[in-house]
Every structure is written in C-alpha cells, then in structure tokens.
CSV table of C-alpha atoms and ligand atoms in Angstrom, one decimal:
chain,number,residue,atom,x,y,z
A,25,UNK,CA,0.0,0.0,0.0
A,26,UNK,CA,1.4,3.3,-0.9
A,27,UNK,CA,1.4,6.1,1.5
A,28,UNK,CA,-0.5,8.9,0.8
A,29,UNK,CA,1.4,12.2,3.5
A,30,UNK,CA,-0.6,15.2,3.5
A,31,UNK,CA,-0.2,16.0,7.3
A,32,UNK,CA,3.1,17.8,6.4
A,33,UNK,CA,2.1,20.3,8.9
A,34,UNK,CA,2.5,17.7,11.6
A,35,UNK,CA,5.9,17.3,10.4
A,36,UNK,CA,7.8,16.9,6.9
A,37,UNK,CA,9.3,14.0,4.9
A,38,UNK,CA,13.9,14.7,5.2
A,39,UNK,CA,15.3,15.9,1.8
A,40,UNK,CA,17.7,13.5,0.8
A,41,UNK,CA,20.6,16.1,0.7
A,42,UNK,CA,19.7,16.9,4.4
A,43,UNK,CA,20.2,13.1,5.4
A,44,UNK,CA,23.8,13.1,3.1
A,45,UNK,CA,24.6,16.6,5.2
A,46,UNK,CA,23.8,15.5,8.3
A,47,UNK,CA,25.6,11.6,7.5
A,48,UNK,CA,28.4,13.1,6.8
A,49,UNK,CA,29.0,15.4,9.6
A,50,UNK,CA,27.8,12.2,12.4
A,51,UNK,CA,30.8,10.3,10.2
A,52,UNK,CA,34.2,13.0,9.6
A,53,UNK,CA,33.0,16.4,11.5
A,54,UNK,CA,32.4,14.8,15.4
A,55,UNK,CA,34.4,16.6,16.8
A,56,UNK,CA,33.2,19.4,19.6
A,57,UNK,CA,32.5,22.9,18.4
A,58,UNK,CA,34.4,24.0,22.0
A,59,UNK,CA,37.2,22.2,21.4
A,60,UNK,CA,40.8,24.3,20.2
A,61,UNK,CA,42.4,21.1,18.5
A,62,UNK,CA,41.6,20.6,14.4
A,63,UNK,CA,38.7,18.6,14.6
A,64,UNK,CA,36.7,21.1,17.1
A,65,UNK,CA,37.9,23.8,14.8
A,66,UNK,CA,36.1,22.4,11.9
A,67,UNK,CA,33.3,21.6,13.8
A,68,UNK,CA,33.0,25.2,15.0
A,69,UNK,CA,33.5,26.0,11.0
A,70,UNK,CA,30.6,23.6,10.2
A,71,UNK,CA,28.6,25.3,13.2
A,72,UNK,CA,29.2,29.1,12.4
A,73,UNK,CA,28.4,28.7,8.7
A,74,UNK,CA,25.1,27.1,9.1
A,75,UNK,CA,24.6,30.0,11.5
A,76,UNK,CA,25.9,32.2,8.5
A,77,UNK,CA,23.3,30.4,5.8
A,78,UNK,CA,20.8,30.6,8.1
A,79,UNK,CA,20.7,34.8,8.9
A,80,UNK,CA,21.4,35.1,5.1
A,81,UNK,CA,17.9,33.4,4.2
A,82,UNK,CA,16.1,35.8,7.2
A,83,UNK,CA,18.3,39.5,6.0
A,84,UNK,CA,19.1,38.6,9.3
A,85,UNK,CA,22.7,38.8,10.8
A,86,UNK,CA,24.5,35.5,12.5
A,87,UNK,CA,24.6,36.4,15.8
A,88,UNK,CA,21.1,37.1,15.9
A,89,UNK,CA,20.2,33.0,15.3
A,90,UNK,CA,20.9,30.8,18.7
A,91,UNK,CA,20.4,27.2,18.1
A,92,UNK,CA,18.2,25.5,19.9
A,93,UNK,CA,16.2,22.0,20.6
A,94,UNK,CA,13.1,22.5,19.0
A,95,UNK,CA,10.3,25.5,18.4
A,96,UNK,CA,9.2,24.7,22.0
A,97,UNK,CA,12.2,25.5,23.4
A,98,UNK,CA,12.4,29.0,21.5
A,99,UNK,CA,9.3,30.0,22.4
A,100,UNK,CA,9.3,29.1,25.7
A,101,UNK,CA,12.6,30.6,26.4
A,102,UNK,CA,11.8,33.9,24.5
A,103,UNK,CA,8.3,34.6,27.0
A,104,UNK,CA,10.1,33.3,30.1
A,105,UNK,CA,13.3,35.4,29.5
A,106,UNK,CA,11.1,38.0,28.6
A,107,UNK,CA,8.5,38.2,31.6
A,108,UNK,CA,11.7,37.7,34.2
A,109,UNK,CA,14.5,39.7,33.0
A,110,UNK,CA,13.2,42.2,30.5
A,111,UNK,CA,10.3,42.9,33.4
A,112,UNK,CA,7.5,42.6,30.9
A,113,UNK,CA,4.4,43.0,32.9
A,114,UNK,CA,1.3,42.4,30.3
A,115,UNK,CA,1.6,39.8,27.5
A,116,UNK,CA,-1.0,40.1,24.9
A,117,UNK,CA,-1.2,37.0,22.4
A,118,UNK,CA,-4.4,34.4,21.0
A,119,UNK,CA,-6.4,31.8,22.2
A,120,UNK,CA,-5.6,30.2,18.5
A,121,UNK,CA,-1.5,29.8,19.3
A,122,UNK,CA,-0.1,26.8,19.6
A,123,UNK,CA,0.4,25.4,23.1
A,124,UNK,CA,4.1,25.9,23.0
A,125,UNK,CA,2.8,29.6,23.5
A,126,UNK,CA,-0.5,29.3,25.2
A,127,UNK,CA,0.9,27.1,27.9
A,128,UNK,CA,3.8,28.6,28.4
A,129,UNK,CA,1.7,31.9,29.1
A,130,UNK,CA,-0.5,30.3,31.6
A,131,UNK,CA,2.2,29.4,33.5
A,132,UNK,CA,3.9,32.8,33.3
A,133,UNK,CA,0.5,34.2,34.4
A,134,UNK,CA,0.6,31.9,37.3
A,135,UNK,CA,4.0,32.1,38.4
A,136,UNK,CA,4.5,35.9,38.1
A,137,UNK,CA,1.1,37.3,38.2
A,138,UNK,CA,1.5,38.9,34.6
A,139,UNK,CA,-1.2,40.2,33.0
A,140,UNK,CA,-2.2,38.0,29.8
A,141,UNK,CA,-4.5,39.7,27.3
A,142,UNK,CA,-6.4,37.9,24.4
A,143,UNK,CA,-6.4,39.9,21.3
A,144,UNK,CA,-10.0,38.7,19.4
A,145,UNK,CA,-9.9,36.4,16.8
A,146,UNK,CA,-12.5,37.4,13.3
A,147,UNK,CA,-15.1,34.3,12.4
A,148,UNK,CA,-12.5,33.8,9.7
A,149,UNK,CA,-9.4,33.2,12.3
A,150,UNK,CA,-7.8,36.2,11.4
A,151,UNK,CA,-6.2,38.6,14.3
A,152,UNK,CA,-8.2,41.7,14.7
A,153,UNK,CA,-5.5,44.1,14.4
A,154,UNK,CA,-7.7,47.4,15.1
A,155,UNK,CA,-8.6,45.2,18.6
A,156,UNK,CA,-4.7,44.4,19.2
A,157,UNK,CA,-3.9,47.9,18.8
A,158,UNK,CA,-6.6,49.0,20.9
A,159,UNK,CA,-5.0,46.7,23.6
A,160,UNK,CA,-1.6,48.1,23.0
A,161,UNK,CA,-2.8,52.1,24.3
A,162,UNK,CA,-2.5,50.6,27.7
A,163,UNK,CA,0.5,51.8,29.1
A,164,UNK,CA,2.2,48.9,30.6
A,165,UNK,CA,5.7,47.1,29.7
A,166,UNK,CA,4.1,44.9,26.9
A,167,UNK,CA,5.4,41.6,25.0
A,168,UNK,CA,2.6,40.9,22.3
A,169,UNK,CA,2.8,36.9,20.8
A,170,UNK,CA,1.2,36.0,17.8
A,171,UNK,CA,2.3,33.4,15.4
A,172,UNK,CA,2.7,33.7,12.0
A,173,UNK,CA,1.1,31.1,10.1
A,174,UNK,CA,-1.5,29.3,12.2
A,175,UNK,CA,-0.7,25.4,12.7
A,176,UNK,CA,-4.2,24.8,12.3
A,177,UNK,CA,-6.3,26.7,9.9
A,178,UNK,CA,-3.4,28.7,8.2
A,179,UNK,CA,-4.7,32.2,8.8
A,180,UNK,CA,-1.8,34.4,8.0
A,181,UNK,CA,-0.7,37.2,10.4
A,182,UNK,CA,0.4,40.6,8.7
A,183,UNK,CA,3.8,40.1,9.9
A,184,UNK,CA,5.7,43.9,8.8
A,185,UNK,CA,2.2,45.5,10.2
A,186,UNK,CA,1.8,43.8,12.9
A,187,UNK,CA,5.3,44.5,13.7
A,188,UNK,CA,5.2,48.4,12.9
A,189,UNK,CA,1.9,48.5,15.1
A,190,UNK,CA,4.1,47.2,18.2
A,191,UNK,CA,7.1,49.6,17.4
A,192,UNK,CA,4.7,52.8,17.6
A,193,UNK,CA,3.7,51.3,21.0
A,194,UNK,CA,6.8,50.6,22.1
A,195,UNK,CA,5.8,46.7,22.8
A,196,UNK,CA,8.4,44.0,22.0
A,197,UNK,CA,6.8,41.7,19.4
A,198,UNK,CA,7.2,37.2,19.2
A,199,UNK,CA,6.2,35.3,16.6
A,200,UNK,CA,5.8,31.6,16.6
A,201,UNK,CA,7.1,31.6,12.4
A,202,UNK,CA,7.4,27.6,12.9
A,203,UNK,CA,5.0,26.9,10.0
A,204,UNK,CA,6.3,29.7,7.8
A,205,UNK,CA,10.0,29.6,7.9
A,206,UNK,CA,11.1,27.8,4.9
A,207,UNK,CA,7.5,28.4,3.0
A,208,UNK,CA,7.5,32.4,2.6
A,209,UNK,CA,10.4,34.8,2.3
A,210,UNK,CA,10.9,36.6,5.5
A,211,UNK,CA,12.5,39.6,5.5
A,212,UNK,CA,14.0,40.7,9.3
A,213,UNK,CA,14.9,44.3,8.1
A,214,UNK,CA,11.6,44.9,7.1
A,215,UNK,CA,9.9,43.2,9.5
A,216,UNK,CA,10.8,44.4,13.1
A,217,UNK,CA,10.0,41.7,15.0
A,218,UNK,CA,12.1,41.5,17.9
A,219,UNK,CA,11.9,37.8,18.3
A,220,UNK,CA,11.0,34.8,15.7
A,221,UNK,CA,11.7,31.2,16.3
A,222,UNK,CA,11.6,27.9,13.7
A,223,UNK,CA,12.1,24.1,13.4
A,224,UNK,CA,13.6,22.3,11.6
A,225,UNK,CA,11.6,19.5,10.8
A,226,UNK,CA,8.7,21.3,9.2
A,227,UNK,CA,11.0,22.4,6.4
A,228,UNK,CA,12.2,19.1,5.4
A,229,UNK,CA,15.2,18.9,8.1
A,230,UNK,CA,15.5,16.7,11.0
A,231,UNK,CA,13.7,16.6,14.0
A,232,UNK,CA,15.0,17.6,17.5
A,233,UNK,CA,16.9,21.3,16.4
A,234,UNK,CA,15.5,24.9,16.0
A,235,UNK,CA,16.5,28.3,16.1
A,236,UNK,CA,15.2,31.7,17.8
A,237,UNK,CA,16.3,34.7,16.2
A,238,UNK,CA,16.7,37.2,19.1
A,239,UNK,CA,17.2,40.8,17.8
A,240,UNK,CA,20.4,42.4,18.0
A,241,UNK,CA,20.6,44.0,22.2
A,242,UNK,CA,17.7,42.3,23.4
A,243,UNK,CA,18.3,42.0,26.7
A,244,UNK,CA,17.3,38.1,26.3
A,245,UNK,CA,19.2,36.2,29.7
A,246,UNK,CA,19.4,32.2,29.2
A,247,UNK,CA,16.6,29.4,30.0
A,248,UNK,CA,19.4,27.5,31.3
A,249,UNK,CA,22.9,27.3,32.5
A,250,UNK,CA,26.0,25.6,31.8
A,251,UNK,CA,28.6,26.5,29.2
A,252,UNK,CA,29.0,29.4,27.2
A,253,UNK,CA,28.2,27.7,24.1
A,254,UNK,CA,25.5,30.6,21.7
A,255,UNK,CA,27.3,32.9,23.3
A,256,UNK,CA,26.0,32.2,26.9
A,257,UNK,CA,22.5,31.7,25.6
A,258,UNK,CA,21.7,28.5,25.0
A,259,UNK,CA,24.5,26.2,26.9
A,260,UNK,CA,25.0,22.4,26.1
A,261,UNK,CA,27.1,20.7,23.6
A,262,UNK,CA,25.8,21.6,19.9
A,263,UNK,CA,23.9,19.0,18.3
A,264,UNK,CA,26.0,19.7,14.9
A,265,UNK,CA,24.7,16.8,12.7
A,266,UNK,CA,21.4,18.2,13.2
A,267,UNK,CA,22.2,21.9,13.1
A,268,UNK,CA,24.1,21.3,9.4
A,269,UNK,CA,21.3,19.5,8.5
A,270,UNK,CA,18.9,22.6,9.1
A,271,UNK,CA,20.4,24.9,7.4
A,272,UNK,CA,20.9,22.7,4.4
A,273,UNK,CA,17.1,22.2,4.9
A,274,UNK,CA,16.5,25.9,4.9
A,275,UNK,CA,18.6,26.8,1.7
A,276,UNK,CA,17.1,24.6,-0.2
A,277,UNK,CA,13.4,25.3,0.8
A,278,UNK,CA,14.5,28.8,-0.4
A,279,UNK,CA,16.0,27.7,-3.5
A,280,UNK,CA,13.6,26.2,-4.5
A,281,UNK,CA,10.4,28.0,-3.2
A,282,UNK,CA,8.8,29.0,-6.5
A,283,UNK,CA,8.4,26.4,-7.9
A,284,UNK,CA,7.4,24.4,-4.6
A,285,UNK,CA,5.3,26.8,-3.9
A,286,UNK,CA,3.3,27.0,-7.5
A,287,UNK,CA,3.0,23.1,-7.3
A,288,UNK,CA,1.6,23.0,-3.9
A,289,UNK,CA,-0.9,25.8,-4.9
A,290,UNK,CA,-2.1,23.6,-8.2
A,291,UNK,CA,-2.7,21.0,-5.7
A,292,UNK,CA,-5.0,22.7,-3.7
A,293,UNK,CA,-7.1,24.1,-6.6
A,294,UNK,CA,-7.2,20.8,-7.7
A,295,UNK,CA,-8.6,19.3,-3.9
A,296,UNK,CA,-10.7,22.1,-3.7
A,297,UNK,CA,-12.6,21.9,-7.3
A,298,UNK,CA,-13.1,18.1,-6.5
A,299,UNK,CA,-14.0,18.6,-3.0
A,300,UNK,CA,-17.1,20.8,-4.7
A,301,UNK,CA,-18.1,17.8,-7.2
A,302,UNK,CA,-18.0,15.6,-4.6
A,303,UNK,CA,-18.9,17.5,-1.3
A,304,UNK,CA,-20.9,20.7,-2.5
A,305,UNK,CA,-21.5,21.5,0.9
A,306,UNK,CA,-18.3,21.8,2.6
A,307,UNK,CA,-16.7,24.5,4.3
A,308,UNK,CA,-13.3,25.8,4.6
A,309,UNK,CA,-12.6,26.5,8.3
A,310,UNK,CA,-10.5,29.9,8.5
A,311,UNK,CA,-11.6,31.2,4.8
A,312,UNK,CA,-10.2,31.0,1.8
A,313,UNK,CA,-6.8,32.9,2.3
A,314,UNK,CA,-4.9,30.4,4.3
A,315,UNK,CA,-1.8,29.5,3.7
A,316,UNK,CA,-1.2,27.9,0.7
A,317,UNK,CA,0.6,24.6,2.8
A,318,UNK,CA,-2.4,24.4,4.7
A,319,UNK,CA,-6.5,23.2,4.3
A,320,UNK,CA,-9.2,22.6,6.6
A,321,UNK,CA,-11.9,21.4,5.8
A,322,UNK,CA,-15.6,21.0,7.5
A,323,UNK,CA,-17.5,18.0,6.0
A,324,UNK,CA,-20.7,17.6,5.2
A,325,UNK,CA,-20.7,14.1,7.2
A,326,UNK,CA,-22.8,13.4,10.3
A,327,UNK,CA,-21.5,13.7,13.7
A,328,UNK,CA,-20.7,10.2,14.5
A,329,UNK,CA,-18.2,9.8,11.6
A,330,UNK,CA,-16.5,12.3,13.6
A,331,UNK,CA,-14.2,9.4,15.7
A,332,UNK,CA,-13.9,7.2,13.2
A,333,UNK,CA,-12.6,9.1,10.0
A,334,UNK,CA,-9.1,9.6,10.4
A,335,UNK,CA,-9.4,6.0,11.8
A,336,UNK,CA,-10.7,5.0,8.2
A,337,UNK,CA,-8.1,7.3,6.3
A,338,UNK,CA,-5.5,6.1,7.9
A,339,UNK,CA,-6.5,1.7,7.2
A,340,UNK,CA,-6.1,3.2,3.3
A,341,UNK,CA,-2.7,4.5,3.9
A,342,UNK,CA,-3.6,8.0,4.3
A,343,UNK,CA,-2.1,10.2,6.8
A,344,UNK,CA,-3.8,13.8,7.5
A,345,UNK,CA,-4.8,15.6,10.8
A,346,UNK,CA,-8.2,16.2,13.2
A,347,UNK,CA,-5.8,19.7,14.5
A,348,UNK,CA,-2.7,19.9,15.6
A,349,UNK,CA,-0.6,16.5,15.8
A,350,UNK,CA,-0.4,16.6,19.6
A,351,UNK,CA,-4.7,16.6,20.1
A,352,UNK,CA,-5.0,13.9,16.9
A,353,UNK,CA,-4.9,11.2,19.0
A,354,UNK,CA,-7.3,12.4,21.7
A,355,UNK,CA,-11.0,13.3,21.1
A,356,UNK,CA,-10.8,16.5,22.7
A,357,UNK,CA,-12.0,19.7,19.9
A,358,UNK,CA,-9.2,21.0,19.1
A,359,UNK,CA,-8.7,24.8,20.9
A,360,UNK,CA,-8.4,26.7,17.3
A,361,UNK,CA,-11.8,25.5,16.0
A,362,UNK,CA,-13.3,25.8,19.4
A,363,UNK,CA,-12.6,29.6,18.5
A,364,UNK,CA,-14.3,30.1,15.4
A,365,UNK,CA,-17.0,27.2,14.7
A,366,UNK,CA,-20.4,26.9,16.6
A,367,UNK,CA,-20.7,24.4,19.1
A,368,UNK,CA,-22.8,22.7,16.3
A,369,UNK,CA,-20.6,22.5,13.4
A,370,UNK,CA,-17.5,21.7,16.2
A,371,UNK,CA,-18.9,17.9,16.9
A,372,UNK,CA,-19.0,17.4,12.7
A,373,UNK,CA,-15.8,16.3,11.2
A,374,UNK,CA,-12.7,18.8,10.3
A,375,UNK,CA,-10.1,18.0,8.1
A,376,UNK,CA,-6.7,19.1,8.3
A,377,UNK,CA,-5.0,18.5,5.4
A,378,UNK,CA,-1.6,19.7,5.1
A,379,UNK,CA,0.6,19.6,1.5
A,380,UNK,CA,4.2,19.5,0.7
A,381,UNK,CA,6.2,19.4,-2.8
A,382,UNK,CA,6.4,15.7,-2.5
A,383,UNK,CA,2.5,15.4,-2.7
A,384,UNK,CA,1.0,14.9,-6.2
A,385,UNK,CA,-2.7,14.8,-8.2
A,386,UNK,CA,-2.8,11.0,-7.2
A,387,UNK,CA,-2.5,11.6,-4.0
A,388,UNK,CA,-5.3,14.3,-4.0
A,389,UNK,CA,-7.7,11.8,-5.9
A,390,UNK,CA,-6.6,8.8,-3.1
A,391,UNK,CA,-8.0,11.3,-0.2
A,392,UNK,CA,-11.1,12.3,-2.4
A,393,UNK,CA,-12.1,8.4,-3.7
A,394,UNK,CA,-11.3,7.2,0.5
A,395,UNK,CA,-13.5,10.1,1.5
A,396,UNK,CA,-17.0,9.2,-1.0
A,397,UNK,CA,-16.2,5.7,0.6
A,398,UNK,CA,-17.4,7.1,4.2
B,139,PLP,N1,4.6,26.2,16.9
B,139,PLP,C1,3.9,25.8,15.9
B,139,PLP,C2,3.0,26.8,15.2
B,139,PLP,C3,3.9,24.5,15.5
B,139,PLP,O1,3.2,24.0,14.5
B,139,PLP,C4,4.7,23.6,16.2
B,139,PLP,C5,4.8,22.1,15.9
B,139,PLP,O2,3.8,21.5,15.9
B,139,PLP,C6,5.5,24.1,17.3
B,139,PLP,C7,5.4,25.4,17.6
B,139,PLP,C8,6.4,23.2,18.1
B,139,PLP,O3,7.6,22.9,17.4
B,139,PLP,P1,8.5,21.7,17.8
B,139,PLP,O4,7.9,20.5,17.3
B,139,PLP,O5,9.8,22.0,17.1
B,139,PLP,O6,8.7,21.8,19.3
C-alpha cells in the first residue's frame, strides 16, 4: 500500500541532501564545536556557517540566530526570559496559538502574576489588528505573541504591520514563524520583529533542532545554564549533525520556493474543485486565504463519523490531521476550532490537510475516492 502524506504540517518527509549533510557530519566532523584542537575547529567551522546560511535566508545577521532544541524551546525561552528579566508585565497574544505559547503563558500568568491579554480572533481566524492595537494604548511594559502562520487553519498574520503596530507602541513583538519559515520569504529588516523562532523538521530537516532569532541587544538572559556555548545563551554541547542539516534544509526550501510553492498551490485548486463535485457542501474553516501549505476542511458528514474518519483514512494508507498532531490522538475539539466554529458545526468532522512538494494529483484523488467511501 502506498502512502499517501498530506499531514506535512504535523511534520515533513527529510530531503535527501539533508540526510547526506547530516551523514556526513555524524561520520568525519564529530568533533566538539568547543574544542581548540583541528577537529573542534572544523566543527565550529561547520557550526558558524550554518549559522551564516541561516541569517542570510532571514536578511538577518549570524549572531542574531541561537540554536536550539526545537520551536518549544524557543518560544518558551523567549516569554520566560522576557516576563523575568526584560520585566515585561502584560503579555498580549491568541487563544488560537499553539500550546508551546498558550501554555507557556499560563504558566507565566501563574508564576509571576503577569497580565495576559487575548487579542480577538474574526469568524474567519484572522487577528483583529484594530482590537490588538486597541489593547496596546494601555500603558504597561508589553510583549505581544502572535504566530505567523496558524498550525491549524493557516490564517496568516500581517507580519511587517503587525510588527510596525508594536514599534509605535513601544511593545516588543514574538512570533511563533514555525509553520512559515522555509515556506515564505521573510525579511527581518523589514519586519521588526524582535523575536522569531523555527524548526527544523517542518522544512524538510530533521527533527530535534531549532532556532530563535533574538534581535540584535535584546536584553534576552538564558533558559538554562551551563557552558558558554551561543554565546551564553543557550548552553549544552551543539547538536552539529542536526544543526548542518537545518540549514541545508533551509537553503534549499528557499532555492527552490517557486516552484514548490506554485506546485503545492495547483494541488490545492485541484482538492478544492473536487471537493465541490463531490462534497458541494463543505466549508473551509478559517476562509479561503490560508496558507497555501495548509486546508481545513468541514465535512458535510454526520457527527458520529467524527471518531472514526481519520481511523478510516489512515486503514487506506492516508495520513492527515483532526488539529494539531499533539490533540490527533485524543477526542478533545481542538482549541483553534473551538474559537471560530459553533458548538454545532465543532462535533462534525474537520479535516486538516496539510501539502508538501512531494504530494501529487494522485495523491489528492486517493483522499477524495477514500472520503466518497465514508
Ligand atoms: N509552533 C507551531 C506553530 C507548531 O506548528 C509547532 C509544531 O507542531 C510548534 C510550535 C512546536 O515545534 P517543535 O515540534 O519544534 O517543538
């Protein structure tokens, strides 16, 4: 049986020049970065001009990339450092982040009685920028958090505006740019964000290694302590193999992102114009300007194939999502639809199907045939 992958939101298939990057470096380049001798040398070569590839793709420069373990990590090190040692006292963000933010927040909240506001989210799952801005005449030491690309629904955030709108204010701005990085150019001169982060493995890299991009004088102090590796920052040996094979990820996704890009868009035409054939009565959940990676989809089934259709996708060989990976499993709604359906249309089944430049029109006709079989 051929698997069919369109849950590359979840996570995304390794190029195979990432796997010969990273093979490579685990073989000849083990040496530690830390290390004065030839070998650490060339690892701290290897390590500094992945940095290098990296801030190149962003207009960003290389010491404003720190490597870390995931997009977890980065976010969660970016709010906490920024709550405790930049004495930010109010954080505005969305009840449609990912948990890597929402949690993280609610702990904050808890643990240094900051004051968390929700900026509102449109029927569409788009920010309301004239409510965020509204928030933001409050005058209070503010961090705002809102992700780029949502993980979910793929509502896009304004990312230069939205930045611009927190300058005026004078509030630092995060984004949570994991589902974007690698997908859309991103310019960090234009954009003023003070703090992005990424992963690796949703642009075709490994798993287990991410970045933050902490603008230049932040202020930022460390999540944790040890050596001075990332210049004090992020301490602990770096993981190179997986670092190298990042940024190899990265250039390439930008290389080639045209043409990627232009494919994966044909692809969703093509779902969506059989999806009217075959489903006249389905609904896109977040509108029709998501992301072009991104689809989700209401269906016109009754409630109790709900529990059972990802169940049935998946005996077929195909792979997509109920929400984000982490709830997939669990039959708990997931907390982004919660936010823009109606109770009612919450308990039918949502789609999340997710593309990548590996996906093809077989593929799309595989989920369409399994789905006029339910
Ligand atoms: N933020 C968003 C928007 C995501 O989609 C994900 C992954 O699901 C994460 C953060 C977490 O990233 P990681 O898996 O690297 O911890």
């Amino acid at each position: 049986m051929k698997n069919i992958y369109l849950d590359n939101a979840s996570t995304t298939a390794m190029r195979p020049e990432v796997i010969q990057e990273m093979t490579k470096v685990l073989s000849e380049d083990y040496g530690n970065p830390s290390s004065t001798h030839a070998l650490g040398r060339k690892a701290k070569n290897i390590l500094e001009l992945s940095r290098k590839l990296i801030a190149q793709n962003l207009n960003a420069t290389a010491q404003e990339i720190i490597f870390t373990s995931c997009g977890t990590e980065a976010n969660n090190w970016i709010l906490r450092s920024a709550v405790k040692d930049l004495k930010v006292k109010r954080i505005i963000t969305s009840k449609i982040e990912h948990h890597a933010v929402l949690y993280a927040v609610l702990v904050l909240e808890k643990e240094f009685d900051v004051q968390v506001d929700y900026v509102n989210v449109k029927p569409n799952g788009e920010i309301d920028i004239t409510h965020l801005a509204e928030l933001l005449s409050q005058d209070k030491k503010t961090l705002v958090s809102l992700m780029h690309v949502n993980n979910e629904i793929g509502t896009v955030l304004d990312l230069d505006r939205v930045s611009l709108i927190c300058k005026e204010h004078g509030a630092l701005f995060h984004s949570d740019t994991v589902q974007s990085i690698g997908k859309t150019a991103i310019d960090l001169q234009k954009c003023t964000a003070d703090f992005i982060v990424a992963s690796a493995h949703k642009f075709h890299g490994p798993k287990g290694v991410g970045f933050a991009f902490i603008r230049k004088n932040s202020g930022l102090q460390p999540l944790f302590f040890g050596g001075d590796q990332e210049k004090g920052l992020r301490a602990g040996t770096e993981a190179l193999h997986q670092i190298a094979g990042m940024a190899k990820a990265l250039e390439l996704s930008y290389k080639n992102i045209d043409e990627q890009q232009n494919h994966i868009l044909d692809l969703k035409e093509y779902l969506l114009s059989k999806l009217e054939i075959e489903f006249p009565s389905f609904q896109i959940n977040g509108g029709t300007n998501g992301f072009y990676t991104i689809l989700n989809v209401l269906l016109p089934f009754s409630e109790d194939k709900t529990a059972m259709i990802l169940f049935n996708l998946d005996m077929k060989g195909i792979a997509v999502s109920r929400g984000s990976a982490c709830q997939s499993g669990s039959i708990k709604p997931s907390h982004v639809l919660a936010e823009i359906l109606s109770d009612d249309d919450l308990k039918k089944p949502s789609l999340r199907i997710s593309f990548s430049y590996h996906n093809t029109r077989e593929d799309i006709e595989a989920l369409v045939a399994a789905l006029k079989t339910l």
